[in-house]
Amino acid sequence: MPIPFSSSVKNTPNIREKDDSSFGEKKASRFTFYDGPPFATGLPHYGHLLTSTIKDIIPRYWSMKGYHTGHVRARCGPENGHRKVQCRVPVHRDDVFGRVEAHDRAAGRWVNFDDNGNDYESMDLGFMESCWWVFKQLFDKGHVYRAYQIMPYSTALGTPLSHMESKQNEKMTHDPAVLVSFPVLLMSGGSGGVEGTTNDDEDEDEEKPSLVVCTTTPWTLHSNLLITVHPDLEYLEILDEKTGRRYIMLESGLSMLYKDPKKARYSTLRTIPGKSMVGWKYKPLFNYFSDTFPDFFREDYDAAVAAGFITPSRLPPCPVDEAGRFTSEVPDYAGQHVKAADKTILKDLRSTGRLLVESQVGHVDKFCWRSDTQLIRRAVTSWFIRVTDSIPEMLKNLEEQTNWVPNRYWGTPIPVWVSDDFFDCWFESGSMPYASIHYPFEKNSEQFHNGLFPADFIAEGLDQTRGWFYTLTVLGKKLFGTSPFKNVIVNGLVFAEDGKKMYKSLKNYPDSNMVLDRYGSDALRLYLINSPVVRAEPMWFRGSGSLLYRKTTGQAFVAQTSSLEGGNKAENVMDRWILADCQSLLRFIEEEMRGYRLYTVVPRLLQNIDNLTNWYIRFNRKRLKGVAGPGLDDTTAALNTLLQVLFTLVRALAPFTPFLTEHIYQLLRPQLGSAVITTAGGLSPPDARSVIQLGRAARERRHSSSGGSNLSLKAPLMSLAVIADSQLLADIDSSLTLKAYIGEGLNVRNVILAAADGDDEERFNIVLEARVLDWPSLGRKLKKDVQMVRKALPTLGQAKLRGYQRTKTMVVDGITLGESELTLVRVIGKGKGKEQEAHDAEWEPAFADDMVVLLDFAPHPELVQEGMLRELVSLFQRLRKKAGLAPTDEVRVRQRVVSDPDGIGLGKLVAARQDLFVAALRGNVEEARDEEGGEIVLEEEQLVENAVVMLQLCEALKETHQTSASQL
């Protein structure tokens, strides 16, 4: 179950800033990474926390490697100075950064907000001066031009947005969807006029063909006197038989004009090539403007420029002010917001007879990501950076100089807007490598080029590939001909649990402070870093996903050690394996972190923790407690190994889970001596683990098939047979300790090793079968002959199959087959093998590609008795835990049989097997007698088989404690 995050861990100071040598020697090299502004208003959501975590892990790692990490971070950078409206909102600086620093600390981010020269504020004069320098450099090189462009426009903020900004808040909305008609007045620029007159008499309009236009923005119709057609498409002229009117439109538009075009009463008069319609004249809907053209849609605007209608001396009118209201140029609607005026405009059009269809359409449109208001398109005059001609070199720079993890993405050219001497935030953000240090005005060129530029690392969300990444890249290329960053991690977007974007205003995600308080930042950090979002894929945040479960951290073992010194060479096979596993982990981390592949590191770290807890500690518990038998030296070696492994894992995990690792480090610190254990060559027990895992699979399958009525999963068994190749068996057989681990792990008395050759496999009734890898492919190759193979395979003898095993080729009914067609598998043969008959075994098999494991489930009375005694040991251990006893607490362990209806004689069995209890419980199990002294700590009745037993834990007598201590 989830637990509140331990206050002792949560309140542990952040990882020591002075200890920067955990992974390597101190180096003189600088590691520089760029960062944007902190969140200035409200609380961050998990997208912010994700990028903060990534930006914390990477510098922590390189700092621990001995590098001097230079963190260039905005205090009040592009986000706070994003719009001129927001710049006028008073925000108390200390409040903002006090809140940001507190949250960063709670989330485990290592950031120093003191004024140390590594931060910057975009409102500083020096920052602004550098931005102007950047602009002048571009201007002097001819990379800046001024032009009209149709841009996404926020009427709430009174400013255009860049194209990438407009894509940051796309959502469903409903708008009018109307068809309007424009009567044609003249075809082909005066030749081939329409039949009838060309005057403006409304009655005669009905006799002329009309162009049919669809729009979802009726407010743009006032200034429309230009219609664009595609030169390569053909348009239909139809006669509507119901009204007698003629319409010109695309065939695809018929479904909009008529609800059911198949049933509609119309006839097609002719087809008209789009290119032949150029130069036609038509009657506008409104008479506010003459001899002009639209200025609200990019396609129309570009067509008008290409046709020569728009020139530097002949710019389009725009009857809409900065707030999105109609100007006095449209007197009937002056002062109305364009979106609000749609209803009035449609009402006025109904009486003209030119509003053919009126409906609503639901579609995805762009909204201002700041004000959450629908954007319009508007022609604005702007300063632009010329980018197109630089794209090939930019691509080359990024290909050769930058490591993108995991992907590369491209954006579209962005403008630099001029507004009250305030450049757009994206230009500022792209200028931060220079403006943050007031380059080039501080005589810092050498420092800039020898450590501060280009950055070693940056990280942001996928949405910034069209924002900050892009502007950094453009300016880096334009100014210095290089990519401005060497490594970049692009994370995916974090959505709310319902799949929608996270909005502070909607509160559609759990409060991050609540999650941090309840589960701790380490759990949240691992949850985020180990999710698909680090591979640039989307993630749906679920508050329940970051639960922290109670697991042992080795603290109980740490408490028993005391400045362990000794053995420089690991002899025990499991000690050697876990130490080698740690060294392999460090090499893996080194390689993956150099590649900035965080998404591969965490799974490997968790795998090593599993190796430690579920394999090493579990199978060496007796050695660690000093009750295994080999003696004090072996216990010291095991504890030294555990200490070194814990210390290694703590350092490896420190960049990812700073609080928990610092807490464990403080527990380990008093025990850290000078002992360093080395591995003595390379036996590692993955083979033994494979045996144990296969054996567990066989146990579980046997237990499930019997409905749980057979032997329990922990019941001792007589024997285990391992059939594998000779090299694998030699590895296992070379160490008595390894065989003992296998026997203990599967609770079997005897481990039998048998070679995977004809004799041993026959002895255990293991036979080979040939199977076709891909029947469809073989069928295409052999045609009808494939049926000969299908019939022959089940009849093949073992001698022929073993020949194939050696030569990898075989002839079946005249057809030669090889490794690309056949594979061999091992199965249990029919009947019983010699080994099974000799020992009356009941084998349960489990198969792997290179190994077969057989567990003997035949019942044996002595094993049943041993199982009961082991169950009793387990019950006593649970009772100790229930009593809150530490492993070092001495108590007397007593039992009394309350009832024994089956006469199993549990008391006599306990007395006869005291060796088992001494090894497991560090003392004998006494028979409880009423006259004996000692205060009872805890007692309870338990059922063992059908016998009811009273279990007691009693205070240890003084002499008993002394004897026990001397024995240890």
PDB file of N, CA and C in Angstrom, residues 693-738:
ATOM      1  N   GLN A 693      14.767 -19.480 -11.836  1.00  0.00           N
ATOM      2  CA  GLN A 693      13.555 -18.933 -12.453  1.00  0.00           C
ATOM      3  C   GLN A 693      12.754 -20.018 -13.173  1.00  0.00           C
ATOM      4  N   LEU A 694      13.440 -20.915 -13.863  1.00  0.00           N
ATOM      5  CA  LEU A 694      12.731 -22.020 -14.510  1.00  0.00           C
ATOM      6  C   LEU A 694      12.094 -22.937 -13.467  1.00  0.00           C
ATOM      7  N   GLY A 695      12.834 -23.191 -12.382  1.00  0.00           N
ATOM      8  CA  GLY A 695      12.275 -24.022 -11.317  1.00  0.00           C
ATOM      9  C   GLY A 695      11.044 -23.405 -10.690  1.00  0.00           C
ATOM     10  N   ARG A 696      11.071 -22.109 -10.488  1.00  0.00           N
ATOM     11  CA  ARG A 696       9.893 -21.422  -9.931  1.00  0.00           C
ATOM     12  C   ARG A 696       8.713 -21.537 -10.889  1.00  0.00           C
ATOM     13  N   ALA A 697       9.004 -21.405 -12.193  1.00  0.00           N
ATOM     14  CA  ALA A 697       7.926 -21.535 -13.188  1.00  0.00           C
ATOM     15  C   ALA A 697       7.308 -22.931 -13.122  1.00  0.00           C
ATOM     16  N   ALA A 698       8.160 -23.951 -12.966  1.00  0.00           N
ATOM     17  CA  ALA A 698       7.640 -25.318 -12.865  1.00  0.00           C
ATOM     18  C   ALA A 698       6.796 -25.493 -11.605  1.00  0.00           C
ATOM     19  N   ARG A 699       7.247 -24.911 -10.489  1.00  0.00           N
ATOM     20  CA  ARG A 699       6.472 -24.989  -9.239  1.00  0.00           C
ATOM     21  C   ARG A 699       5.094 -24.346  -9.403  1.00  0.00           C
ATOM     22  N   GLU A 700       5.090 -23.152  -9.963  1.00  0.00           N
ATOM     23  CA  GLU A 700       3.832 -22.419 -10.100  1.00  0.00           C
ATOM     24  C   GLU A 700       2.874 -23.139 -11.045  1.00  0.00           C
ATOM     25  N   ARG A 701       3.408 -23.715 -12.129  1.00  0.00           N
ATOM     26  CA  ARG A 701       2.539 -24.431 -13.058  1.00  0.00           C
ATOM     27  C   ARG A 701       1.947 -25.666 -12.401  1.00  0.00           C
ATOM     28  N   ARG A 702       2.760 -26.401 -11.641  1.00  0.00           N
ATOM     29  CA  ARG A 702       2.255 -27.595 -10.951  1.00  0.00           C
ATOM     30  C   ARG A 702       1.206 -27.207  -9.910  1.00  0.00           C
ATOM     31  N   HIS A 703       1.466 -26.105  -9.202  1.00  0.00           N
ATOM     32  CA  HIS A 703       0.544 -25.651  -8.164  1.00  0.00           C
ATOM     33  C   HIS A 703      -0.789 -25.217  -8.780  1.00  0.00           C
ATOM     34  N   SER A 704      -0.704 -24.496  -9.922  1.00  0.00           N
ATOM     35  CA  SER A 704      -1.926 -24.013 -10.580  1.00  0.00           C
ATOM     36  C   SER A 704      -2.721 -25.163 -11.167  1.00  0.00           C
ATOM     37  N   SER A 705      -2.034 -26.136 -11.775  1.00  0.00           N
ATOM     38  CA  SER A 705      -2.747 -27.243 -12.413  1.00  0.00           C
ATOM     39  C   SER A 705      -3.457 -28.129 -11.404  1.00  0.00           C
ATOM     40  N   SER A 706      -2.968 -28.125 -10.163  1.00  0.00           N
ATOM     41  CA  SER A 706      -3.611 -28.939  -9.132  1.00  0.00           C
ATOM     42  C   SER A 706      -4.657 -28.154  -8.356  1.00  0.00           C
ATOM     43  N   GLY A 707      -4.896 -26.911  -8.775  1.00  0.00           N
ATOM     44  CA  GLY A 707      -5.868 -26.077  -8.076  1.00  0.00           C
ATOM     45  C   GLY A 707      -5.415 -25.702  -6.682  1.00  0.00           C
ATOM     46  N   GLY A 708      -4.108 -25.756  -6.438  1.00  0.00           N
ATOM     47  CA  GLY A 708      -3.584 -25.400  -5.130  1.00  0.00           C
ATOM     48  C   GLY A 708      -3.686 -26.507  -4.109  1.00  0.00           C
ATOM     49  N   SER A 709      -4.224 -27.665  -4.519  1.00  0.00           N
ATOM     50  CA  SER A 709      -4.421 -28.755  -3.560  1.00  0.00           C
ATOM     51  C   SER A 709      -3.171 -29.597  -3.390  1.00  0.00           C
ATOM     52  N   ASN A 710      -2.203 -29.437  -4.306  1.00  0.00           N
ATOM     53  CA  ASN A 710      -0.969 -30.209  -4.213  1.00  0.00           C
ATOM     54  C   ASN A 710      -0.020 -29.539  -3.236  1.00  0.00           C
ATOM     55  N   LEU A 711       1.255 -29.838  -3.305  1.00  0.00           N
ATOM     56  CA  LEU A 711       2.243 -29.250  -2.415  1.00  0.00           C
ATOM     57  C   LEU A 711       2.254 -27.738  -2.553  1.00  0.00           C
ATOM     58  N   SER A 712       2.502 -27.051  -1.449  1.00  0.00           N
ATOM     59  CA  SER A 712       2.556 -25.600  -1.492  1.00  0.00           C
ATOM     60  C   SER A 712       3.777 -25.156  -2.276  1.00  0.00           C
ATOM     61  N   LEU A 713       3.783 -23.864  -2.637  1.00  0.00           N
ATOM     62  CA  LEU A 713       4.879 -23.323  -3.434  1.00  0.00           C
ATOM     63  C   LEU A 713       6.208 -23.364  -2.692  1.00  0.00           C
ATOM     64  N   LYS A 714       6.165 -23.420  -1.370  1.00  0.00           N
ATOM     65  CA  LYS A 714       7.399 -23.408  -0.579  1.00  0.00           C
ATOM     66  C   LYS A 714       7.756 -24.782  -0.010  1.00  0.00           C
ATOM     67  N   ALA A 715       6.979 -25.807  -0.330  1.00  0.00           N
ATOM     68  CA  ALA A 715       7.240 -27.136   0.232  1.00  0.00           C
ATOM     69  C   ALA A 715       8.573 -27.670  -0.279  1.00  0.00           C
ATOM     70  N   PRO A 716       9.383 -28.289   0.598  1.00  0.00           N
ATOM     71  CA  PRO A 716      10.659 -28.861   0.157  1.00  0.00           C
ATOM     72  C   PRO A 716      10.440 -30.038  -0.780  1.00  0.00           C
ATOM     73  N   LEU A 717      11.336 -30.146  -1.776  1.00  0.00           N
ATOM     74  CA  LEU A 717      11.279 -31.229  -2.747  1.00  0.00           C
ATOM     75  C   LEU A 717      12.579 -32.031  -2.674  1.00  0.00           C
ATOM     76  N   MET A 718      12.506 -33.260  -3.198  1.00  0.00           N
ATOM     77  CA  MET A 718      13.650 -34.143  -3.060  1.00  0.00           C
ATOM     78  C   MET A 718      14.775 -33.794  -4.028  1.00  0.00           C
ATOM     79  N   SER A 719      14.434 -33.517  -5.324  1.00  0.00           N
ATOM     80  CA  SER A 719      15.520 -33.345  -6.289  1.00  0.00           C
ATOM     81  C   SER A 719      15.134 -32.399  -7.414  1.00  0.00           C
ATOM     82  N   LEU A 720      16.187 -31.872  -8.021  1.00  0.00           N
ATOM     83  CA  LEU A 720      16.078 -30.984  -9.181  1.00  0.00           C
ATOM     84  C   LEU A 720      17.110 -31.447 -10.191  1.00  0.00           C
ATOM     85  N   ALA A 721      16.696 -31.651 -11.426  1.00  0.00           N
ATOM     86  CA  ALA A 721      17.623 -32.029 -12.495  1.00  0.00           C
ATOM     87  C   ALA A 721      17.763 -30.867 -13.465  1.00  0.00           C
ATOM     88  N   VAL A 722      19.006 -30.530 -13.803  1.00  0.00           N
ATOM     89  CA  VAL A 722      19.304 -29.464 -14.756  1.00  0.00           C
ATOM     90  C   VAL A 722      19.983 -30.104 -15.960  1.00  0.00           C
ATOM     91  N   ILE A 723      19.345 -30.047 -17.121  1.00  0.00           N
ATOM     92  CA  ILE A 723      19.901 -30.608 -18.348  1.00  0.00           C
ATOM     93  C   ILE A 723      20.298 -29.435 -19.237  1.00  0.00           C
ATOM     94  N   ALA A 724      21.594 -29.281 -19.488  1.00  0.00           N
ATOM     95  CA  ALA A 724      22.104 -28.150 -20.268  1.00  0.00           C
ATOM     96  C   ALA A 724      23.423 -28.547 -20.898  1.00  0.00           C
ATOM     97  N   ASP A 725      24.016 -27.602 -21.677  1.00  0.00           N
ATOM     98  CA  ASP A 725      25.289 -27.937 -22.304  1.00  0.00           C
ATOM     99  C   ASP A 725      26.384 -28.019 -21.261  1.00  0.00           C
ATOM    100  N   SER A 726      27.472 -28.665 -21.623  1.00  0.00           N
ATOM    101  CA  SER A 726      28.521 -29.001 -20.658  1.00  0.00           C
ATOM    102  C   SER A 726      29.183 -27.768 -20.058  1.00  0.00           C
ATOM    103  N   GLN A 727      29.321 -26.670 -20.832  1.00  0.00           N
ATOM    104  CA  GLN A 727      29.984 -25.484 -20.304  1.00  0.00           C
ATOM    105  C   GLN A 727      29.148 -24.840 -19.209  1.00  0.00           C
ATOM    106  N   LEU A 728      27.856 -24.758 -19.429  1.00  0.00           N
ATOM    107  CA  LEU A 728      26.976 -24.174 -18.407  1.00  0.00           C
ATOM    108  C   LEU A 728      26.996 -25.032 -17.146  1.00  0.00           C
ATOM    109  N   LEU A 729      26.952 -26.327 -17.313  1.00  0.00           N
ATOM    110  CA  LEU A 729      26.990 -27.211 -16.152  1.00  0.00           C
ATOM    111  C   LEU A 729      28.312 -27.097 -15.415  1.00  0.00           C
ATOM    112  N   ALA A 730      29.406 -26.918 -16.172  1.00  0.00           N
ATOM    113  CA  ALA A 730      30.715 -26.779 -15.547  1.00  0.00           C
ATOM    114  C   ALA A 730      30.773 -25.523 -14.688  1.00  0.00           C
ATOM    115  N   ASP A 731      30.156 -24.444 -15.174  1.00  0.00           N
ATOM    116  CA  ASP A 731      30.131 -23.210 -14.387  1.00  0.00           C
ATOM    117  C   ASP A 731      29.408 -23.417 -13.062  1.00  0.00           C
ATOM    118  N   ILE A 732      28.278 -24.119 -13.127  1.00  0.00           N
ATOM    119  CA  ILE A 732      27.511 -24.356 -11.900  1.00  0.00           C
ATOM    120  C   ILE A 732      28.243 -25.334 -10.988  1.00  0.00           C
ATOM    121  N   ASP A 733      28.815 -26.387 -11.594  1.00  0.00           N
ATOM    122  CA  ASP A 733      29.440 -27.450 -10.805  1.00  0.00           C
ATOM    123  C   ASP A 733      30.766 -27.019 -10.188  1.00  0.00           C
ATOM    124  N   SER A 734      31.343 -25.925 -10.714  1.00  0.00           N
ATOM    125  CA  SER A 734      32.638 -25.490 -10.206  1.00  0.00           C
ATOM    126  C   SER A 734      32.546 -24.877  -8.820  1.00  0.00           C
ATOM    127  N   SER A 735      31.349 -24.586  -8.362  1.00  0.00           N
ATOM    128  CA  SER A 735      31.182 -23.934  -7.063  1.00  0.00           C
ATOM    129  C   SER A 735      30.114 -24.657  -6.260  1.00  0.00           C
ATOM    130  N   LEU A 736      30.538 -25.227  -5.146  1.00  0.00           N
ATOM    131  CA  LEU A 736      29.561 -25.848  -4.248  1.00  0.00           C
ATOM    132  C   LEU A 736      28.589 -24.807  -3.731  1.00  0.00           C
ATOM    133  N   THR A 737      29.091 -23.565  -3.566  1.00  0.00           N
ATOM    134  CA  THR A 737      28.230 -22.489  -3.075  1.00  0.00           C
ATOM    135  C   THR A 737      27.103 -22.210  -4.050  1.00  0.00           C
ATOM    136  N   LEU A 738      27.419 -22.226  -5.349  1.00  0.00           N
ATOM    137  CA  LEU A 738      26.404 -21.931  -6.347  1.00  0.00           C
ATOM    138  C   LEU A 738      25.337 -23.022  -6.362  1.00  0.00           C
TER     139      LEU A 738
END
